[in-house]
XYZ file of C-alpha atoms in Angstrom:
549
model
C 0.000 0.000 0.000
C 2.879 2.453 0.926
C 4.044 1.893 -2.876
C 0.787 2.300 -4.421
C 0.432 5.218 -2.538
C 3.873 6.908 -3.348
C 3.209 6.317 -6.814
C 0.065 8.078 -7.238
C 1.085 11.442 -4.868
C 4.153 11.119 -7.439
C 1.591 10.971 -10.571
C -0.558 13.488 -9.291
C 2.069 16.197 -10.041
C 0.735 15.551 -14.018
C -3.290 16.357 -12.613
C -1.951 19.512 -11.152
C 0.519 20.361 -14.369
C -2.592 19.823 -16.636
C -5.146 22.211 -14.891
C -2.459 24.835 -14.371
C -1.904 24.368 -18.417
C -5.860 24.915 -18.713
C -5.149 28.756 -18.660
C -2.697 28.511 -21.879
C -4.725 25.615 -24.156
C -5.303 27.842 -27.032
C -1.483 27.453 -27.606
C -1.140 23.999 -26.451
C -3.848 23.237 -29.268
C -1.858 24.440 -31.898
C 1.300 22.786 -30.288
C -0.668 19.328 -30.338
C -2.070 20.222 -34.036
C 1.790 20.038 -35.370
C 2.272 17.118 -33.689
C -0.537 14.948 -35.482
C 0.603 16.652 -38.551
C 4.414 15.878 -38.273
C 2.824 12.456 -37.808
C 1.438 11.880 -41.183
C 2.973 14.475 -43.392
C 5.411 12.547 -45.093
C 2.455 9.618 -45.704
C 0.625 9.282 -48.801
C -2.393 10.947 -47.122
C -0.411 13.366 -46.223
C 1.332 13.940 -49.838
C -2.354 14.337 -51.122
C -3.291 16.918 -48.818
C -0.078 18.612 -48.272
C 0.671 18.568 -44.672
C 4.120 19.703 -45.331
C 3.428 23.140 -46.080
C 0.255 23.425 -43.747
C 1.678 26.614 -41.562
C -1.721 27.492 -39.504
C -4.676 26.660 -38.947
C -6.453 28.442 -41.650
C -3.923 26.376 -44.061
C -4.780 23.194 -42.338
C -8.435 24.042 -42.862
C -8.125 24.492 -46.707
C -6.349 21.768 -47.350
C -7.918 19.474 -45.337
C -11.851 18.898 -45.595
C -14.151 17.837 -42.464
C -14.601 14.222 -43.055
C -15.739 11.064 -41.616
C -14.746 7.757 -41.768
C -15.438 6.685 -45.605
C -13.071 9.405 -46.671
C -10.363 7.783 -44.656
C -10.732 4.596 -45.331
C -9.331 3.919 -48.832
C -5.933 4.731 -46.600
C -6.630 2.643 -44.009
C -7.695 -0.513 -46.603
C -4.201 0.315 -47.962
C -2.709 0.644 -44.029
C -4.397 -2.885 -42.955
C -2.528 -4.675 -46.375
C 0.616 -3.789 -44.373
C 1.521 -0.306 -45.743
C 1.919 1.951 -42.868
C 3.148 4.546 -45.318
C 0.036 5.431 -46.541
C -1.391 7.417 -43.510
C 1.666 6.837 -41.313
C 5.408 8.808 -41.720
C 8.095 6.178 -42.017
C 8.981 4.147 -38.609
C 5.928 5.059 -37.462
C 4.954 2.129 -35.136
C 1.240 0.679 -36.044
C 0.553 -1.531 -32.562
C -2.967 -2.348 -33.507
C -6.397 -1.361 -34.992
C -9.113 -0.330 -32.835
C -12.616 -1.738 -33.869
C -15.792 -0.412 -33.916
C -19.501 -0.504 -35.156
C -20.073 3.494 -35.371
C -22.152 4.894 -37.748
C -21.378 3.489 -40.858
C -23.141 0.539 -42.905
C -19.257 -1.409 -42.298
C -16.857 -1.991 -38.972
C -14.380 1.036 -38.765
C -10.726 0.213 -37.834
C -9.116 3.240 -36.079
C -5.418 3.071 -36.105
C -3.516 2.675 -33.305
C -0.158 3.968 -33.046
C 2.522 4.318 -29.900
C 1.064 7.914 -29.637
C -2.033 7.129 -29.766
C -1.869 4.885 -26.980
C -0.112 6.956 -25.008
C -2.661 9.862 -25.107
C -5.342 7.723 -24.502
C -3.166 6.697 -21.184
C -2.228 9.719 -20.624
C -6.481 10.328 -20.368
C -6.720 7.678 -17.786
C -4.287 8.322 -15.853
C -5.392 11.977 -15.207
C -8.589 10.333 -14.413
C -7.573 8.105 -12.260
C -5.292 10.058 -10.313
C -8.380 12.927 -9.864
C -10.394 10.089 -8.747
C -7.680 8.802 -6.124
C -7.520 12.247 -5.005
C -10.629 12.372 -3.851
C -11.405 9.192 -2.453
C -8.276 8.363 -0.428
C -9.198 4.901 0.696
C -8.766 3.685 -3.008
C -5.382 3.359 -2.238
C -5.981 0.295 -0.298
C -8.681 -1.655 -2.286
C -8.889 -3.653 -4.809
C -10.297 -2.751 -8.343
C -12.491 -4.418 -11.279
C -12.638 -3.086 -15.167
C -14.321 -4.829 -17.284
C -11.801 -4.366 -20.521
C -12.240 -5.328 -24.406
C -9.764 -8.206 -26.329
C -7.176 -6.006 -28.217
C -6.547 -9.568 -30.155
C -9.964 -9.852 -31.624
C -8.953 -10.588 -35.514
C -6.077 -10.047 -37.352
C -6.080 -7.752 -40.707
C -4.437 -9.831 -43.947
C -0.955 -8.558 -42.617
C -0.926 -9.283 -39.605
C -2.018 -6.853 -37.473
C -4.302 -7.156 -34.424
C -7.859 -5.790 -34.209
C -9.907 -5.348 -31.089
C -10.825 -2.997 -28.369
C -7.901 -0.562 -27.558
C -8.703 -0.869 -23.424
C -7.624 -4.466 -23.741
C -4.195 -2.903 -24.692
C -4.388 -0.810 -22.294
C -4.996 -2.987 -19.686
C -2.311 -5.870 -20.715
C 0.205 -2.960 -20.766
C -0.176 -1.222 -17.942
C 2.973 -0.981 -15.010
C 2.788 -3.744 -12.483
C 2.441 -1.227 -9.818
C -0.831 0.022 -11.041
C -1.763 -3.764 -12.483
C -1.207 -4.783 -9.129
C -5.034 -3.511 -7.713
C -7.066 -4.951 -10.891
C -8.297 -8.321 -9.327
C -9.924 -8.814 -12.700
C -7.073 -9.991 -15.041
C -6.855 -8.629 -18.903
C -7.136 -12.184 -20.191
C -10.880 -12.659 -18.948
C -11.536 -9.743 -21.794
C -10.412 -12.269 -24.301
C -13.524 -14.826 -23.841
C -15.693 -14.145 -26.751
C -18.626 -15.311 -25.340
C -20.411 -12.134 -23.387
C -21.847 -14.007 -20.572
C -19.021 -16.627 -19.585
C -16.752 -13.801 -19.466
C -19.348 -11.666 -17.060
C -19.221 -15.001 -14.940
C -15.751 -15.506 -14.726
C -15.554 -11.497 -13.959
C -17.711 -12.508 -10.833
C -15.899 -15.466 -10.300
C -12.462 -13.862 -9.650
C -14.080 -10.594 -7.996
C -16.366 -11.834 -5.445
C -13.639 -13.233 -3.277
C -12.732 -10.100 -2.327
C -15.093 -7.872 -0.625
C -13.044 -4.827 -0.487
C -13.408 -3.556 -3.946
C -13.002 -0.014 -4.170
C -13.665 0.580 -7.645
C -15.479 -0.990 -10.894
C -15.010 0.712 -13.840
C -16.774 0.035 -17.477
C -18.168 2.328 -19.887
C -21.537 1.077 -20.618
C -24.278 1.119 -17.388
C -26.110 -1.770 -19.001
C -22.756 -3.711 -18.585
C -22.669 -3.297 -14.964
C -27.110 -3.699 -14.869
C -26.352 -7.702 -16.652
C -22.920 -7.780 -14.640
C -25.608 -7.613 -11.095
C -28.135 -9.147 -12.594
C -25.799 -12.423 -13.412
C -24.542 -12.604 -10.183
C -28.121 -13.064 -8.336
C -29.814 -15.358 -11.216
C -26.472 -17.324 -10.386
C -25.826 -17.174 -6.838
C -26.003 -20.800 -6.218
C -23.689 -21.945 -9.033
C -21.139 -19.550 -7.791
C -21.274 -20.452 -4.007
C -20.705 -23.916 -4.768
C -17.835 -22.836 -7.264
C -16.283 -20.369 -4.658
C -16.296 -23.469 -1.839
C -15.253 -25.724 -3.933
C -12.846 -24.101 -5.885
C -13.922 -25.140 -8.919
C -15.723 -22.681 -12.228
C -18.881 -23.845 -14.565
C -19.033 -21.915 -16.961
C -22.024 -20.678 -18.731
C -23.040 -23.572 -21.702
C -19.533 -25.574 -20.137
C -16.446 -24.284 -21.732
C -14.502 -24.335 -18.372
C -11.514 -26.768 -20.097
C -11.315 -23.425 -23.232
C -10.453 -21.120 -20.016
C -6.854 -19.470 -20.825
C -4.472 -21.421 -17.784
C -3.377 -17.806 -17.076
C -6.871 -17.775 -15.472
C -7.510 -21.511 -14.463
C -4.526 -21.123 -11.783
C -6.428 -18.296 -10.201
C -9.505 -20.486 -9.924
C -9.017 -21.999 -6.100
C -11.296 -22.292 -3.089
C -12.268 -19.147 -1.350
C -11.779 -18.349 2.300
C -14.373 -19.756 4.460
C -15.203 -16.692 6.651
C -15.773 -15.000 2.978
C -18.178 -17.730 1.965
C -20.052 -17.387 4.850
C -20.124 -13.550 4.254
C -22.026 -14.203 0.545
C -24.714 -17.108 2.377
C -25.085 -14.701 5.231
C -26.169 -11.929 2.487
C -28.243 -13.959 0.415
C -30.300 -15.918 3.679
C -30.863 -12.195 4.882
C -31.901 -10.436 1.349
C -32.380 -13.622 -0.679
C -30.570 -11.977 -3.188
C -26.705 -11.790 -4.452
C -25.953 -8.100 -5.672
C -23.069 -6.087 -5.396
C -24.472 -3.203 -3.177
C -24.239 -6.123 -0.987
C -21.167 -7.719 -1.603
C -18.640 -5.281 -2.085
C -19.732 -3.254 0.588
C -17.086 -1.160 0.447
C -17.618 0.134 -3.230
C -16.345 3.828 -3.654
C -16.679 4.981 -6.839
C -18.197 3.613 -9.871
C -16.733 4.733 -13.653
C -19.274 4.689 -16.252
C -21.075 6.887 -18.938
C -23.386 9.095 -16.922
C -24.447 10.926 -20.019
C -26.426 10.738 -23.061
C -29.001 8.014 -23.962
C -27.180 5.381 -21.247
C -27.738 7.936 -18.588
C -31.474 6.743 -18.483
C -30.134 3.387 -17.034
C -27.846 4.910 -14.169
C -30.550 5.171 -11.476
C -31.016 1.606 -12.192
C -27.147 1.035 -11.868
C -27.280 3.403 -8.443
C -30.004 0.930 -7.269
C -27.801 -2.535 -7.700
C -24.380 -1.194 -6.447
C -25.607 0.919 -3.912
C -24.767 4.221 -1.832
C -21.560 4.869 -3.642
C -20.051 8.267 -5.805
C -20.283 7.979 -9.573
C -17.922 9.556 -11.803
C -18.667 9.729 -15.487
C -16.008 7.437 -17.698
C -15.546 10.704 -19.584
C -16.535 11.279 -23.660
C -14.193 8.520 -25.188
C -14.307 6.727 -28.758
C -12.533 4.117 -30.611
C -11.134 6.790 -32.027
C -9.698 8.889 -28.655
C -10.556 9.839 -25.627
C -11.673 13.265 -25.444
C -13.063 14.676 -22.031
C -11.620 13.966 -18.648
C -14.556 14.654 -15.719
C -12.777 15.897 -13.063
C -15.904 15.315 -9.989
C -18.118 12.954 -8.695
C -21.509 12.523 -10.016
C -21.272 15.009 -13.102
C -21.361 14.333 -16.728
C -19.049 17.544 -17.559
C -15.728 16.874 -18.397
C -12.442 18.855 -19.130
C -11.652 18.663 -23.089
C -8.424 16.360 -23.153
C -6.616 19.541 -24.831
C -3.234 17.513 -24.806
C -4.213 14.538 -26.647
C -6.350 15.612 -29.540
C -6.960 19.146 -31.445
C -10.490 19.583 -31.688
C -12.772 21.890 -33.526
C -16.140 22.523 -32.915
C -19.099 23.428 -35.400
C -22.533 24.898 -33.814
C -25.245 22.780 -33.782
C -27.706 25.107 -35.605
C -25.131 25.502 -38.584
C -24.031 21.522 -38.820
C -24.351 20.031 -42.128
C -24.630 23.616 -44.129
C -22.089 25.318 -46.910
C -19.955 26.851 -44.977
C -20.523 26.467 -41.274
C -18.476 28.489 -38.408
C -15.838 26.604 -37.382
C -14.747 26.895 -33.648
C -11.387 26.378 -31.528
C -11.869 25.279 -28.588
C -11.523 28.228 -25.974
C -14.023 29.960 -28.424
C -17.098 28.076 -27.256
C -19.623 29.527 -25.502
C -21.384 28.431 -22.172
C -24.674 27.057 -22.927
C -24.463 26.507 -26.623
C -24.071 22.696 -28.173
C -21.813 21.437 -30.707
C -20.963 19.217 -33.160
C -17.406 18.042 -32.241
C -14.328 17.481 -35.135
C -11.251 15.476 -33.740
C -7.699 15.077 -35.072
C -5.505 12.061 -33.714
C -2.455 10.178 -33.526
C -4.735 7.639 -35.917
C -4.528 9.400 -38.842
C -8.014 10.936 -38.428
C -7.990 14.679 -39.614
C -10.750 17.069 -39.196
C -12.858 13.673 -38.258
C -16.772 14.123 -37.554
C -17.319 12.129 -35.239
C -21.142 12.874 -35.106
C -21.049 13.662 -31.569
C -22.958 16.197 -30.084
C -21.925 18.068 -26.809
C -22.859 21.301 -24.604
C -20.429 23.797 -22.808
C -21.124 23.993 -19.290
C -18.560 26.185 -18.463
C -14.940 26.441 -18.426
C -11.363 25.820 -15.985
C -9.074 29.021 -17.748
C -9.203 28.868 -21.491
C -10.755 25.153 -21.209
C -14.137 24.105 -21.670
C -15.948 22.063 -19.499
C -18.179 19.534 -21.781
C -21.060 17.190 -21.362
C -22.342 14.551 -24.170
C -25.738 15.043 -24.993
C -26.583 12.589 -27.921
C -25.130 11.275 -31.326
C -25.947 13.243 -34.240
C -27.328 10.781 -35.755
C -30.003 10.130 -33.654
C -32.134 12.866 -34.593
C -35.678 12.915 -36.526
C -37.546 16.255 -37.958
C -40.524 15.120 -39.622
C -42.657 17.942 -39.561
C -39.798 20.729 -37.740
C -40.183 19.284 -34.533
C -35.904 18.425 -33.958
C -36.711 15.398 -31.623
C -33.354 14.352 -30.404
C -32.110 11.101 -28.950
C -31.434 13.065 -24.925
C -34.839 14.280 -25.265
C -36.075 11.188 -25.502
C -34.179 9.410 -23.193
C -34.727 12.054 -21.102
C -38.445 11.893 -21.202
C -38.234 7.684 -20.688
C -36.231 8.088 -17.659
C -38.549 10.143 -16.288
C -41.477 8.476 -17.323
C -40.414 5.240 -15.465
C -38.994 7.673 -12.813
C -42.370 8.662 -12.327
C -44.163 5.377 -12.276
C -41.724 4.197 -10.090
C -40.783 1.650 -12.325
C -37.854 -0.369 -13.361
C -35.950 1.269 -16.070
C -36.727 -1.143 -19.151
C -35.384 -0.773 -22.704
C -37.881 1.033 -25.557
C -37.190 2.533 -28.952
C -39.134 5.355 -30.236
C -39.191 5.235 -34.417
C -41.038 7.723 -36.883
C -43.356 7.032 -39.160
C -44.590 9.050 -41.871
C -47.907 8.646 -43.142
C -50.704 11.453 -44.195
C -50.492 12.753 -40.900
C -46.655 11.368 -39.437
C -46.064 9.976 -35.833
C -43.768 7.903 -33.779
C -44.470 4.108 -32.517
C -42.724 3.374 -29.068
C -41.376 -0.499 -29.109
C -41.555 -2.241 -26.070
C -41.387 -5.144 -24.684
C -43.763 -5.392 -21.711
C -46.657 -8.016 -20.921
C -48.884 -6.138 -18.541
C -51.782 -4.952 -20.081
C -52.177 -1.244 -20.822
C -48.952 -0.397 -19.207
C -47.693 0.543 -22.750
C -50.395 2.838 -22.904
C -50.084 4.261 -20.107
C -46.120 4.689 -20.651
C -46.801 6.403 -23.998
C -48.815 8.929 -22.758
C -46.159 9.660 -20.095
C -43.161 10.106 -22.345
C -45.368 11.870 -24.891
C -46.403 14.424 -22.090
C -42.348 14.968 -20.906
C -41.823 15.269 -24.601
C -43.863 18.233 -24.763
C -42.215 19.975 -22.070
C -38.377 19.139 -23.326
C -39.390 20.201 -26.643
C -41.768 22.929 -27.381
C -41.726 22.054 -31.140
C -42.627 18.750 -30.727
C -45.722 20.112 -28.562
C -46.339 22.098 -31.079
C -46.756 19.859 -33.656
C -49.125 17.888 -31.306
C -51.558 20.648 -30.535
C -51.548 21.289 -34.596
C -51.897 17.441 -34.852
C -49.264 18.078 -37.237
C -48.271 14.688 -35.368
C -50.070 12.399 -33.761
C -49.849 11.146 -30.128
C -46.967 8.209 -29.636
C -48.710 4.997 -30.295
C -47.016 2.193 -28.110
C -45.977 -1.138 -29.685
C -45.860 -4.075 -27.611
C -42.877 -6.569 -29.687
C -41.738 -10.157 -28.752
C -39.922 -10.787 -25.686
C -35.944 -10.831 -27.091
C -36.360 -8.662 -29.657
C -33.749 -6.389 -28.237
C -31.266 -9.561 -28.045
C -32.364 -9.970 -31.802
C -31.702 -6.192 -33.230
C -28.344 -6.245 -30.933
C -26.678 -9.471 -32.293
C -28.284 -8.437 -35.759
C -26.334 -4.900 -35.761
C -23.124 -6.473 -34.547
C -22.908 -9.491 -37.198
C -23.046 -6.254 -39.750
C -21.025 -4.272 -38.459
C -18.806 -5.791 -35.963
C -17.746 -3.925 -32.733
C -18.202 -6.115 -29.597
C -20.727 -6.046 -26.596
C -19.317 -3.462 -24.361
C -19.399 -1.185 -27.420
C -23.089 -1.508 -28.398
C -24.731 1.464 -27.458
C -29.042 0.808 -27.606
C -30.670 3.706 -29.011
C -33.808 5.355 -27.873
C -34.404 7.173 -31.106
C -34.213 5.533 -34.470
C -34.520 7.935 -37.834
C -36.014 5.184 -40.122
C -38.332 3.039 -40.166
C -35.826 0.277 -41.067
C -36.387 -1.030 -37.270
C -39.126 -2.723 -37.986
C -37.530 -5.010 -41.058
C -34.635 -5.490 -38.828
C -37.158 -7.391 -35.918
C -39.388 -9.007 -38.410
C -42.538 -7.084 -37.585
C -45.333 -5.303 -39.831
C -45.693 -1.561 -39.796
């Protein structure tokens, strides 16, 4: 503990250097710009665009056009063949390729390259150290993260694919591995509910756990939810030192992880049959009584399923897992139970374009210490990846600023968004309005999908799967009324009947398991990284689940 503890009032110099460097980002911007430039100027992408003789910003802007993935990719098709010299300057180190679903009809591969990685570390670390900061007594626990496989697939040359916090995690020092009681090989079991089980398997035995960290709330809502619908299997397991994996599979377990699969202390055992004879449940406000802080997405359409999360791991903080990509990471919240986070102004340069002017001729194009409080954005990023002037379709809100920084919160993804008769219904409102319907009805948080529908007179069907009669009704009308009060053109329309009422859609039972597995066999990306949506702007939905209109 004294280590671990020297180590991080050591690495908490770097939290202090970056917020006193807050008051000068407008120059360490244009500092990081010339970095990613240097990067790939003397690359075939950057031959074609002319990074050499980019001298500032306004140069870099007419030479290189706001793009998204597509534009990129010929590049990266070249990059995954095995030549690095077509985004990449020469020795430039290519350690991986960072998969994802997104927003396109095929799997993106972000590039991953030594700088890359160590931004994105750099990221943690800051967050990390903030969060040690404030809750001293994480020096002495034990921690669980719930990481990706960085050695998914392999491209035709050679070079690994998967989720970039699975490198993270096998590369981190052994002084900060050291607290992870959750080892980076139990991210490499491909099958999503054997590896939550073996998660539980190798965490339960210790009951102080001071941390879990994951991005995705519904990860952590099926991480509880195993643990109870499994309580006996894992009791025996625990006493007898033994594993069953979901569907068998126990002799496939990696040996790294079979030798840590041994009996667990008696005194703990009778802890966890203590718990359950008292509550009749297993669940880890319960277990790991000692929880401090939990890292996860507190914002956007996930945030509906936090009060759920609150309710399973108990009276603990929550600090958002900051605004973070395959392709980068790019806020750092800094505070307990807030969504805002400081733009990572070291790692990336970002531009900004407001919301209202998105997708037009020429739009105003924004540095960062030119935002303004209150006002939303669409965000551009350039990386260590090779990504230049990359929309990323996100969509975030100033909420302030620390010096020339601003403080940012994720509301939705841009593509989420449907204006069928001028109403601008966006995905937050919506998940807004569910959360508070089931808030409301003091109901558990379930998941629903809200799709438009044109007809002679358009309106939007709410998908749900529920089995109690007229409670879909009833929730309609409840998310249709907080709809009118979030959005005064969507009430507007409904006075006008311009659009009609939501009418609720009762589907099968599974047909969220369905649309899930559907989107990831087409366009890859793995479990942690599915995001459900609560706002859909086709009708294509319905196809997709097998259902009429």
């Amino acid at each position: 503990m004294n280590a671990r503890w020297a180590y991080i009032q050591l690495q908490s110099l770097i939290v202090k250097r970056m917020l006193a460097n807050t008051k000068r980002s407008q120059v360490i911007q244009q500092d990081v710009l010339r970095r990613k430039i240097n990067l790939c100027a003397d690359s075939r992408f950057g031959r074609d665009h002319g990074l050499s003789t980019v001298q500032n910003l306004a140069d870099f802007r007419r030479q290189v056009p706001i793009s998204d993935f597509n534009y990129v990719r010929p590049y990266v098709d070249d990059l995954q063949r095995g030549d690095t010299q077509a985004l990449f300057a020469p020795k430039t180190r290519l350690l991986m390729f960072a998969m994802s679903s997104g927003t396109t009809d095929k799997p993106k591969y972000i590039p991953v390259t030594d700088e890359f990685v160590r931004d994105y570390k750099r990221g943690w670390k800051i967050w990390g150290l903030k969060a040690h900061k404030d809750h001293i007594d994480l020096a002495t626990k034990d921690y669980v993260h719930l990481a990706g496989d960085w050695q998914h697939d392999q491209t035709s040359s050679g070079a690994w694919c998967g989720s970039i916090s699975g490198l993270a995690a096998e590369t981190r020092p052994p002084i900060v591995r050291r607290p992870f009681i959750v080892p980076h090989q139990v991210g490499k079991i491909g099958e999503w509910t054997s590896r939550q089980y073996v998660t539980l398997r190798l965490s339960l035995p210790s009951r102080r756990v001071g941390m879990i960290i994951t991005a995705n709330p519904l990860t952590l809502i099926s991480l509880a939810q195993l643990a109870d619908q499994s309580k006996e299997v894992l009791l025996r397991d625990m006493r007898d030192g033994t594993i069953t994996m979901p569907g068998g599979g126990e002799n496939s377990l990696a040996p790294e992880l079979k030798c840590r699969i041994r009996p667990v202390a008696k005194k703990r055992i009778g802890e966890l049959e203590q718990i359950v004879e008292r509550t009749g449940q297993l669940l880890p406000r319960d277990f790991w009584p000692e929880l401090s802080v939990v890292g996860v997405w507190m914002g956007g359409s996930v945030g509906a399923f936090v009060p759920e999360v609150r309710k399973l791991y108990g009276d603990c903080a929550f600090r958002d897992h900051g605004l973070s990509a395959s392709e980068g990471r790019m806020t750092i919240p800094m505070q307990d139970e807030s969504n805002a986070g400081l733009l990572d102004f070291t790692s990336n340069f970002y531009e900004f374009i407001p919301i209202a002017e998105y997708g037009s001729e020429n739009p105003t194009l924004l540095e960062a210490h030119e935002l303004e409080e209150g006002e939303s954005y669409y965000i551009l990023l350039t990386n260590s990846g090779g990504l230049f002037r990359y929309d990323i379709h996100d969509v975030v809100q100033c909420v302030g600023f620390e010096g020339q920084t601003p403080l940012l919160t994720f509301l939705h993804k841009g593509v989420h968004f449907s204006n069928m008769t001028g109403e601008k219904l966006t995905e937050y409102q919506v998940a807004t309005a569910v959360r508070e319907a089931f808030t409301d009805s003091e109901q558990i948080m379930e998941t629903v999908l809200i799709v438009p529908v044109m007809g002679s007179v358009p309106r939007y069907t709410l998908l749900v799967e529920l089995d109690a009669e007229g409670k879909a009704d009833r929730l309609a009308e409840a998310i249709d009324a907080k709809l009118s009060i979030l959005n005064c053109e969507y009430d507007d329309r409904l006075k006008s009947r311009r659009l009609l009422p939501l009418v609720p859609r009762v589907v099968p039972s599974g047909s969220w398991k369905k649309l899930r597995e559907r989107k990831l066999a087409e366009r890859g990306g793995t479990q942690e990284q599915y995001k459900h949506t609560f706002l859909t702007s086709t009708e294509d939905v319905f196809n997709n689940l097998g259902i009429s209109i």
